[in-house]
Coordinates of C-alpha atoms in Angstrom, one line a residue:
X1 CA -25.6 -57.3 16.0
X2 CA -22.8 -56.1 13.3
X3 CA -23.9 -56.6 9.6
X4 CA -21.7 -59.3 8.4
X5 CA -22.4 -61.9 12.0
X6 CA -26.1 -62.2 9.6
X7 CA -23.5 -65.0 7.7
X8 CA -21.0 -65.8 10.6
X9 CA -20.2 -68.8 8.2
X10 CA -18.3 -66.1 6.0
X11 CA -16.5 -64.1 9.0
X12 CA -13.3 -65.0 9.9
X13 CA -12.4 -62.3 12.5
X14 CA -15.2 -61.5 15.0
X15 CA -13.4 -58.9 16.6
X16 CA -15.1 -55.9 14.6
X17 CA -18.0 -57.3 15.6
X18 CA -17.3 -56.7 19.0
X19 CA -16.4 -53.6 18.6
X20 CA -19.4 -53.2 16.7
X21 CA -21.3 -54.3 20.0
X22 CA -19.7 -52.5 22.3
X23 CA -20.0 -49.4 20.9
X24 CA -23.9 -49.7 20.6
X25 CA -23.8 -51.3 24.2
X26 CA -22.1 -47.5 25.7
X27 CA -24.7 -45.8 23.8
X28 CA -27.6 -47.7 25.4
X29 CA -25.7 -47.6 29.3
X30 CA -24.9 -43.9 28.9
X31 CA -28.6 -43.0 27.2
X32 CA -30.4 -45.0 29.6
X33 CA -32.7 -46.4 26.6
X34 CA -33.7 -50.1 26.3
X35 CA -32.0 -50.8 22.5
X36 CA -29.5 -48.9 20.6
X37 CA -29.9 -47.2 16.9
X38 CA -30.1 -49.0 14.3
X39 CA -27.1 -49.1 11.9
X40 CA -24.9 -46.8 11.8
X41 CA -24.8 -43.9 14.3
X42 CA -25.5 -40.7 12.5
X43 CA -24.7 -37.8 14.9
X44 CA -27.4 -35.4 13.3
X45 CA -30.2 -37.5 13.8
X46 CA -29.8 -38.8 16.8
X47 CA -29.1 -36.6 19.7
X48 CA -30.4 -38.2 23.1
X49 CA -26.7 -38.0 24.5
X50 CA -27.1 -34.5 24.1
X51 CA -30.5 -34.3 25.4
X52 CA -29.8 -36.2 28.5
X53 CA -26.3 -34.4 28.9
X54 CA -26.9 -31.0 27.8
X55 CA -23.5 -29.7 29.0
X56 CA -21.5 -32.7 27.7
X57 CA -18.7 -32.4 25.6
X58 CA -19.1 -35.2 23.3
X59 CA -17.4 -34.6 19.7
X60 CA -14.4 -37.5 20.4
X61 CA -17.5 -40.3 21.6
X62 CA -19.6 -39.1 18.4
X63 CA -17.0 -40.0 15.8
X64 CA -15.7 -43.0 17.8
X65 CA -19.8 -44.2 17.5
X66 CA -19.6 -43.4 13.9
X67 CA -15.9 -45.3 13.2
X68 CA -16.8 -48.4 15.2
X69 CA -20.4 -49.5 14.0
X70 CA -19.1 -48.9 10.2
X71 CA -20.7 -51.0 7.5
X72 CA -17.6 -52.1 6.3
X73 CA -15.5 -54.2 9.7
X74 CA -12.0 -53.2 8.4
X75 CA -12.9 -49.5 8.6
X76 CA -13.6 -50.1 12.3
X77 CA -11.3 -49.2 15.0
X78 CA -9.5 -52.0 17.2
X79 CA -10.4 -52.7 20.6
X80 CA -7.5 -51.1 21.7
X81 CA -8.2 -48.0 19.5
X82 CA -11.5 -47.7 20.9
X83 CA -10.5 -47.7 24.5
X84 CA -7.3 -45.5 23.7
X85 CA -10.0 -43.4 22.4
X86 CA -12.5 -42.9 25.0
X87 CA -9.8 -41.7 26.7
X88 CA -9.1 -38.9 24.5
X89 CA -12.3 -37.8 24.4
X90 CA -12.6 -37.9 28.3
X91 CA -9.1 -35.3 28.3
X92 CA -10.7 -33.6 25.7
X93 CA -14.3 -33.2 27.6
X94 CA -12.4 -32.1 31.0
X95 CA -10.2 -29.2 29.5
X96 CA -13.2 -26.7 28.6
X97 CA -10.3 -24.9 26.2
X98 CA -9.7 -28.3 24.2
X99 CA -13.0 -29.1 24.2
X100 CA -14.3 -25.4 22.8
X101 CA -11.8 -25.9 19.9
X102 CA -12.5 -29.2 19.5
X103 CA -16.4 -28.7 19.2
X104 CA -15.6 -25.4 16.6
X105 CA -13.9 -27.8 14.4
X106 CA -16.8 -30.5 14.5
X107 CA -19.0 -28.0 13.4
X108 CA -17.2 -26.4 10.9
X109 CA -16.1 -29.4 9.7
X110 CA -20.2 -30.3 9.2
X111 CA -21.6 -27.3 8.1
X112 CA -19.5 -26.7 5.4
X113 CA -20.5 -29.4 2.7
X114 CA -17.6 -28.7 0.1
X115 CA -13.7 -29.7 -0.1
X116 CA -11.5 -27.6 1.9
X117 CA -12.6 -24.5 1.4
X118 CA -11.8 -21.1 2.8
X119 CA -14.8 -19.2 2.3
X120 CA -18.5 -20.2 2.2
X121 CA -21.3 -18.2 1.8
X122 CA -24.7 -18.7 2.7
X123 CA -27.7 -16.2 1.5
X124 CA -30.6 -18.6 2.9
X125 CA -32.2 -17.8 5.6
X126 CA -33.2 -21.1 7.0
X127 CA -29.5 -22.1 6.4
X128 CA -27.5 -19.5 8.2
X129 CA -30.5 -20.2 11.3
X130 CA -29.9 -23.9 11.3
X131 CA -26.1 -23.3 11.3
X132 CA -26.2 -20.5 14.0
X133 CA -27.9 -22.6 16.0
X134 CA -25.1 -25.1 16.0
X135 CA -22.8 -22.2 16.7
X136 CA -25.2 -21.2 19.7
X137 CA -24.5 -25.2 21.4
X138 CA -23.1 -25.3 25.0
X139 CA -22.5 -21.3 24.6
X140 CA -18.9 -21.5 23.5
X141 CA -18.8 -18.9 20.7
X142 CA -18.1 -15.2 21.2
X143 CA -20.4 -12.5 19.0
X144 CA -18.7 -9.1 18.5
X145 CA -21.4 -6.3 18.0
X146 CA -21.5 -3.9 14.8
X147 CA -21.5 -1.0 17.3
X148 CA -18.6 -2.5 19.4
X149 CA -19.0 -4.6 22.9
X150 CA -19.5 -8.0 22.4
X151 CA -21.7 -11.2 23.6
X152 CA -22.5 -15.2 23.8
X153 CA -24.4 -16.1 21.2
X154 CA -27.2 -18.1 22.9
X155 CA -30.5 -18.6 20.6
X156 CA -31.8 -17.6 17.0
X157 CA -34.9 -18.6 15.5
X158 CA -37.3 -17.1 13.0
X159 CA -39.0 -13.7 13.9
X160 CA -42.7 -15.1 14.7
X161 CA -44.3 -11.6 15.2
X162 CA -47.3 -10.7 12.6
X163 CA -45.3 -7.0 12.8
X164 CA -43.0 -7.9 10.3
X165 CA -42.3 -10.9 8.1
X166 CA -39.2 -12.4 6.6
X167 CA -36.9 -11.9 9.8
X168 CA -34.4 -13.3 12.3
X169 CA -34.3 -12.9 16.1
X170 CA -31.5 -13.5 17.4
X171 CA -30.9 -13.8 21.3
X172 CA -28.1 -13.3 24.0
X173 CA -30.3 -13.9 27.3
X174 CA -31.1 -11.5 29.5
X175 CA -33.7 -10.4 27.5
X176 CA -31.1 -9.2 24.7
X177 CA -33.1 -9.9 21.7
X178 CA -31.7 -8.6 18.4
X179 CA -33.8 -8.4 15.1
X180 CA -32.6 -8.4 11.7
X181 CA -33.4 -9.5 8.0
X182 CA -30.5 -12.2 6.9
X183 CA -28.3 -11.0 3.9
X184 CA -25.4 -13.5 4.1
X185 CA -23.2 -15.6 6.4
X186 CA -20.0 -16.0 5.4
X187 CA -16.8 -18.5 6.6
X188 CA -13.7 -17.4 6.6
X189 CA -10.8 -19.4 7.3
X190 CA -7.4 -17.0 7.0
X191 CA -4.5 -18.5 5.6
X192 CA -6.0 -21.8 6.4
X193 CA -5.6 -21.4 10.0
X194 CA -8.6 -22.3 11.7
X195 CA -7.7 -20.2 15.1
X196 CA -8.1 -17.3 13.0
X197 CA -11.7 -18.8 11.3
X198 CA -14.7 -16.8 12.3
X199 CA -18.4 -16.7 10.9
X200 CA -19.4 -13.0 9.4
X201 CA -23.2 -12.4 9.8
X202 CA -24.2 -9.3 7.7
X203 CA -27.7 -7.4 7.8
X204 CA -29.7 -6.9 4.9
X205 CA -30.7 -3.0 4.6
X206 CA -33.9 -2.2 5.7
X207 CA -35.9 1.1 6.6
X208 CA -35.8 2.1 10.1
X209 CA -39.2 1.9 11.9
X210 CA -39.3 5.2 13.0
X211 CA -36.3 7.4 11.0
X212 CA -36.7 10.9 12.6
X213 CA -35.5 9.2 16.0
X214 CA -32.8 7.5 13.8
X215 CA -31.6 10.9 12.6
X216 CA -31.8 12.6 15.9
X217 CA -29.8 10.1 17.6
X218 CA -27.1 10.2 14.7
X219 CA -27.0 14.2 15.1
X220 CA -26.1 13.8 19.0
X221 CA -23.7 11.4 18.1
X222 CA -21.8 13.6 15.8
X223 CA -22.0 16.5 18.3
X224 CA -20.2 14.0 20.7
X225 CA -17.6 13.5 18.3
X226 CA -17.7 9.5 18.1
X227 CA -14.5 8.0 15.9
X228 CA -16.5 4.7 15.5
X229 CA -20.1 4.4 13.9
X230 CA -21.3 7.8 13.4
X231 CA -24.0 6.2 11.5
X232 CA -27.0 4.7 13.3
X233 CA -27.8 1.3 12.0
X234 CA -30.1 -0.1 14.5
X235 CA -33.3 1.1 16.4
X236 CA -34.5 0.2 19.9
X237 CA -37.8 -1.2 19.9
X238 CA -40.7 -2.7 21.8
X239 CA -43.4 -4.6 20.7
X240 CA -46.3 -3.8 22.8
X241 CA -49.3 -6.4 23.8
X242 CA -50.9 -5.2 20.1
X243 CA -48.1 -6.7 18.7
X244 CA -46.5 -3.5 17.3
X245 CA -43.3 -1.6 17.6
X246 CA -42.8 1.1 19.6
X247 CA -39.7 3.3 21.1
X248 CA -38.3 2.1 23.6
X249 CA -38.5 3.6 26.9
X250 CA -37.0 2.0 29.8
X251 CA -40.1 2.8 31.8
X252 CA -42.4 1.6 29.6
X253 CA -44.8 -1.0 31.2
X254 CA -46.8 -2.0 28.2
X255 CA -43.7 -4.1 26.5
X256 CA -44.6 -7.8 25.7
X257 CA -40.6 -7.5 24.9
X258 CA -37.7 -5.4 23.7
X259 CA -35.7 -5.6 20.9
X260 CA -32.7 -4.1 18.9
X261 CA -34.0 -4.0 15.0
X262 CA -31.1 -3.8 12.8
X263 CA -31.2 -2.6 9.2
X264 CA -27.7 -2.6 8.1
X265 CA -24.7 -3.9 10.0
X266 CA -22.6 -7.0 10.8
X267 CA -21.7 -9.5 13.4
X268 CA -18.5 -11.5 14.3
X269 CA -18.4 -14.9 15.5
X270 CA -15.4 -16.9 17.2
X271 CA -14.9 -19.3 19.2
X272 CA -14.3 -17.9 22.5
X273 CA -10.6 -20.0 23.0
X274 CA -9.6 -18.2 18.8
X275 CA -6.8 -15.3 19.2
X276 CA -9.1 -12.8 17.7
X277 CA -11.2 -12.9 21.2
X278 CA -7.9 -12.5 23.0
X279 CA -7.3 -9.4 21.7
X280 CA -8.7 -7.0 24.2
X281 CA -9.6 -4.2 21.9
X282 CA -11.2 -5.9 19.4
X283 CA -14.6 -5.3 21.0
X284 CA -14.1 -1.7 19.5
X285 CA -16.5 -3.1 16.5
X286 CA -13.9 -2.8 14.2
X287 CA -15.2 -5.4 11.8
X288 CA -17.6 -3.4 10.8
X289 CA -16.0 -1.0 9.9
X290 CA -14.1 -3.4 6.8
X291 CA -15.9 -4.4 3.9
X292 CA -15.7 -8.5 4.3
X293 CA -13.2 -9.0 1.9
X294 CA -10.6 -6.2 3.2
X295 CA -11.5 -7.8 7.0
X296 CA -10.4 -11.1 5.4
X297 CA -7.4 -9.7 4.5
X298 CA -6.6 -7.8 7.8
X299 CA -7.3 -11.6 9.7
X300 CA -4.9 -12.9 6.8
X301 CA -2.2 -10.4 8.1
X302 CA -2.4 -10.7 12.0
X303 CA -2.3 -14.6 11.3
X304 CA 0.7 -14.0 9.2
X305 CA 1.9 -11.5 12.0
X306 CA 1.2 -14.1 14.8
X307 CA 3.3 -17.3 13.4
X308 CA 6.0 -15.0 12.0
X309 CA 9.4 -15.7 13.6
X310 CA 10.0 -12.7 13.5
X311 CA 7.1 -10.5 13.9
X312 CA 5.1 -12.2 16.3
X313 CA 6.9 -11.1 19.4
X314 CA 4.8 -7.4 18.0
X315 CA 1.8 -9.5 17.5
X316 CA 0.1 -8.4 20.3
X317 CA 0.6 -4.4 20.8
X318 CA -0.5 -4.6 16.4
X319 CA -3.6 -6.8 16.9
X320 CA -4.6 -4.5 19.7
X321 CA -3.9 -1.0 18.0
X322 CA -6.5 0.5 15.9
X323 CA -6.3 -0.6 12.1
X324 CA -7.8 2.7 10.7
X325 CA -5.7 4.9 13.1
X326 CA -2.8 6.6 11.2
X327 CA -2.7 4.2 7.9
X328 CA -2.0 1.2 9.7
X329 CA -4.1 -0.9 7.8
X330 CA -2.0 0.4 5.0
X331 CA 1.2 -0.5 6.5
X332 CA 0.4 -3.8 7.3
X333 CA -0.8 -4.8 4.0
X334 CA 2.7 -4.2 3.0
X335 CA 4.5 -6.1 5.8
X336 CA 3.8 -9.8 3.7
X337 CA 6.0 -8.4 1.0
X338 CA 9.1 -7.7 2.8
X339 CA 12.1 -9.8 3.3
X340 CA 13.5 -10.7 7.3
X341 CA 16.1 -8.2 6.3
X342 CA 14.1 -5.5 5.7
X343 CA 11.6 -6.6 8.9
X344 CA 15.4 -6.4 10.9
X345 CA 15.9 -3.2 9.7
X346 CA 12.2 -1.6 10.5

């Protein structure tokens, strides 16, 4: 029962209420439980849709719950709104696209507790793991590695191995577990554009677990000549049944499980409909490779790059060339400053 029908005396439109009503009556035929929630419906706390429907898209339905069982009846929607609504959220829900962009929003939107911001930085451990783990839902982000290649985020959770304390594992299924110590997460959203946003996860430094393998493997790679990370920041490991690390072999049968420990480094999260994971060559690692405030500034540029009338018809041959190649990085920093007469003319 809405709030105010407790003095029906006093109401003089009842149709909030039953607005009120229905929504709570949805939530009870699409939960299957016997009563609905008590007040008003708080999306954190209460997440049996999600449970039952574990592949659901349900960001429109949430708010719409939240709007029409308001304290307040005039900050409820109409009955026509609400039904106008549902059908949003059911276009929304069948366009996986719409629905990816829509659910990167919501979360963004929730995580980030201040007024319009366009960075945030988090240093807390248990933080950046609660938020990850919203970022991990339905597996609609994309992670770009440090050392290039990229993955879906699917799991992260605190490292619960007696081996080493104060650590994150962080998983992308098929028994790709990744291990590092949490220095900071950081949102960016470039020029307020939030197809360019992205979440920045950097490593704290740590020492390697066994450093002459570290520095053997970082001779071969110089001997090979690699343009890209030249310096090894991350180990492959096993912990064994003792509960300690090991090498990794990919023979080895005593392995309770394998692992990648990091101890420096950096990875990239987007959504996986953002332009930065259309950009084919992206998975080169080049984030990495920027400090986080000159990467801000190279997403600040192709964003600039991509709505230019002019420019963006070169968006895509820049975005996929490599920024450290010939100066471009450079060149492009200076592109914001020119004139469309001087853009004709280049």
């Amino acid at each position: 029962m809405a709030p105010e029908m407790r003095t029906p005396l006093l109401v003089t439109d009842s149709r909030p209420a039953d607005v009120y009503s229905f929504a709570k009556t949805l939530w009870i035929i699409l939960t299957g439980e016997e009563y609905a929630f008590d007040g008003q419906f708080n999306y954190f706390e209460n997440n049996r849709l999600q449970t039952k429907y574990p592949k659901q898209h349900f960001v429109e339905l949430y708010k719409l719950l939240v709007d029409s069982t308001a304290e307040n009846p005039e900050k409820r929607p109409t009955i026509d709104e609400f039904l106008n609504r549902l059908l949003e959220w059911e276009s929304i829900a069948q366009n996986e696209r719409a629905a990816n962009k829509s659910l990167w929003g919501f979360i963004e939107k929730n995580v980030i507790q201040q007024t319009n911001p366009s960075t945030v930085i988090w240093r807390d451990k248990l933080q950046v793991v609660e938020i990850l783990k919203q970022l991990s839902i339905l597996n609609f982000n994309h992670t770009f590695i440090h050392e290039g290649g990229g993955m879906d985020l699917i799991d992260i959770k605190l490292f619960e191995e007696e081996i080493e304390k104060d650590m994150v594992i962080l998983g992308f299924g098929f028994n790709m577990d990744h291990v590092f110590k949490v220095k900071r997460l950081i949102w960016e959203l470039p020029n307020g554009d939030s197809e360019f946003s992205y979440f920045r996860l950097e490593f704290d430094k740590v020492n390697p677990i066994y450093p002459s393998a570290v520095e053997e493997l970082e001779k071969w790679m110089k001997n090979q000549n690699f343009e890209y990370n030249n310096e090894v920041v991350s180990e492959d490991l096993i912990v064994n049944n003792n509960g300690e690390y090991e090498l990794y072999y990919e023979d080895d049968e005593i392995a309770h499980f394998s692992i990648t420990r990091w101890f420096d480094g950096s990875f990239l999260i987007v959504p996986k409909g953002s332009i930065y994971n259309s950009i084919q060559n992206t998975y080169d690692g080049r984030h990495s490779k920027f400090k986080a405030e000159d990467f801000r500034e190279y997403m600040e540029i192709l964003q600039y790059i991509h709505k230019h009338k002019i420019l963006k018809r070169y968006f895509w041959d820049i975005a996929n060339r490599d920024p450290f190649e010939e100066g471009l990085f450079e060149e492009l920093k200076q592109i914001r400053f020119m004139t469309d007469e001087e853009l004709k003319k280049n």
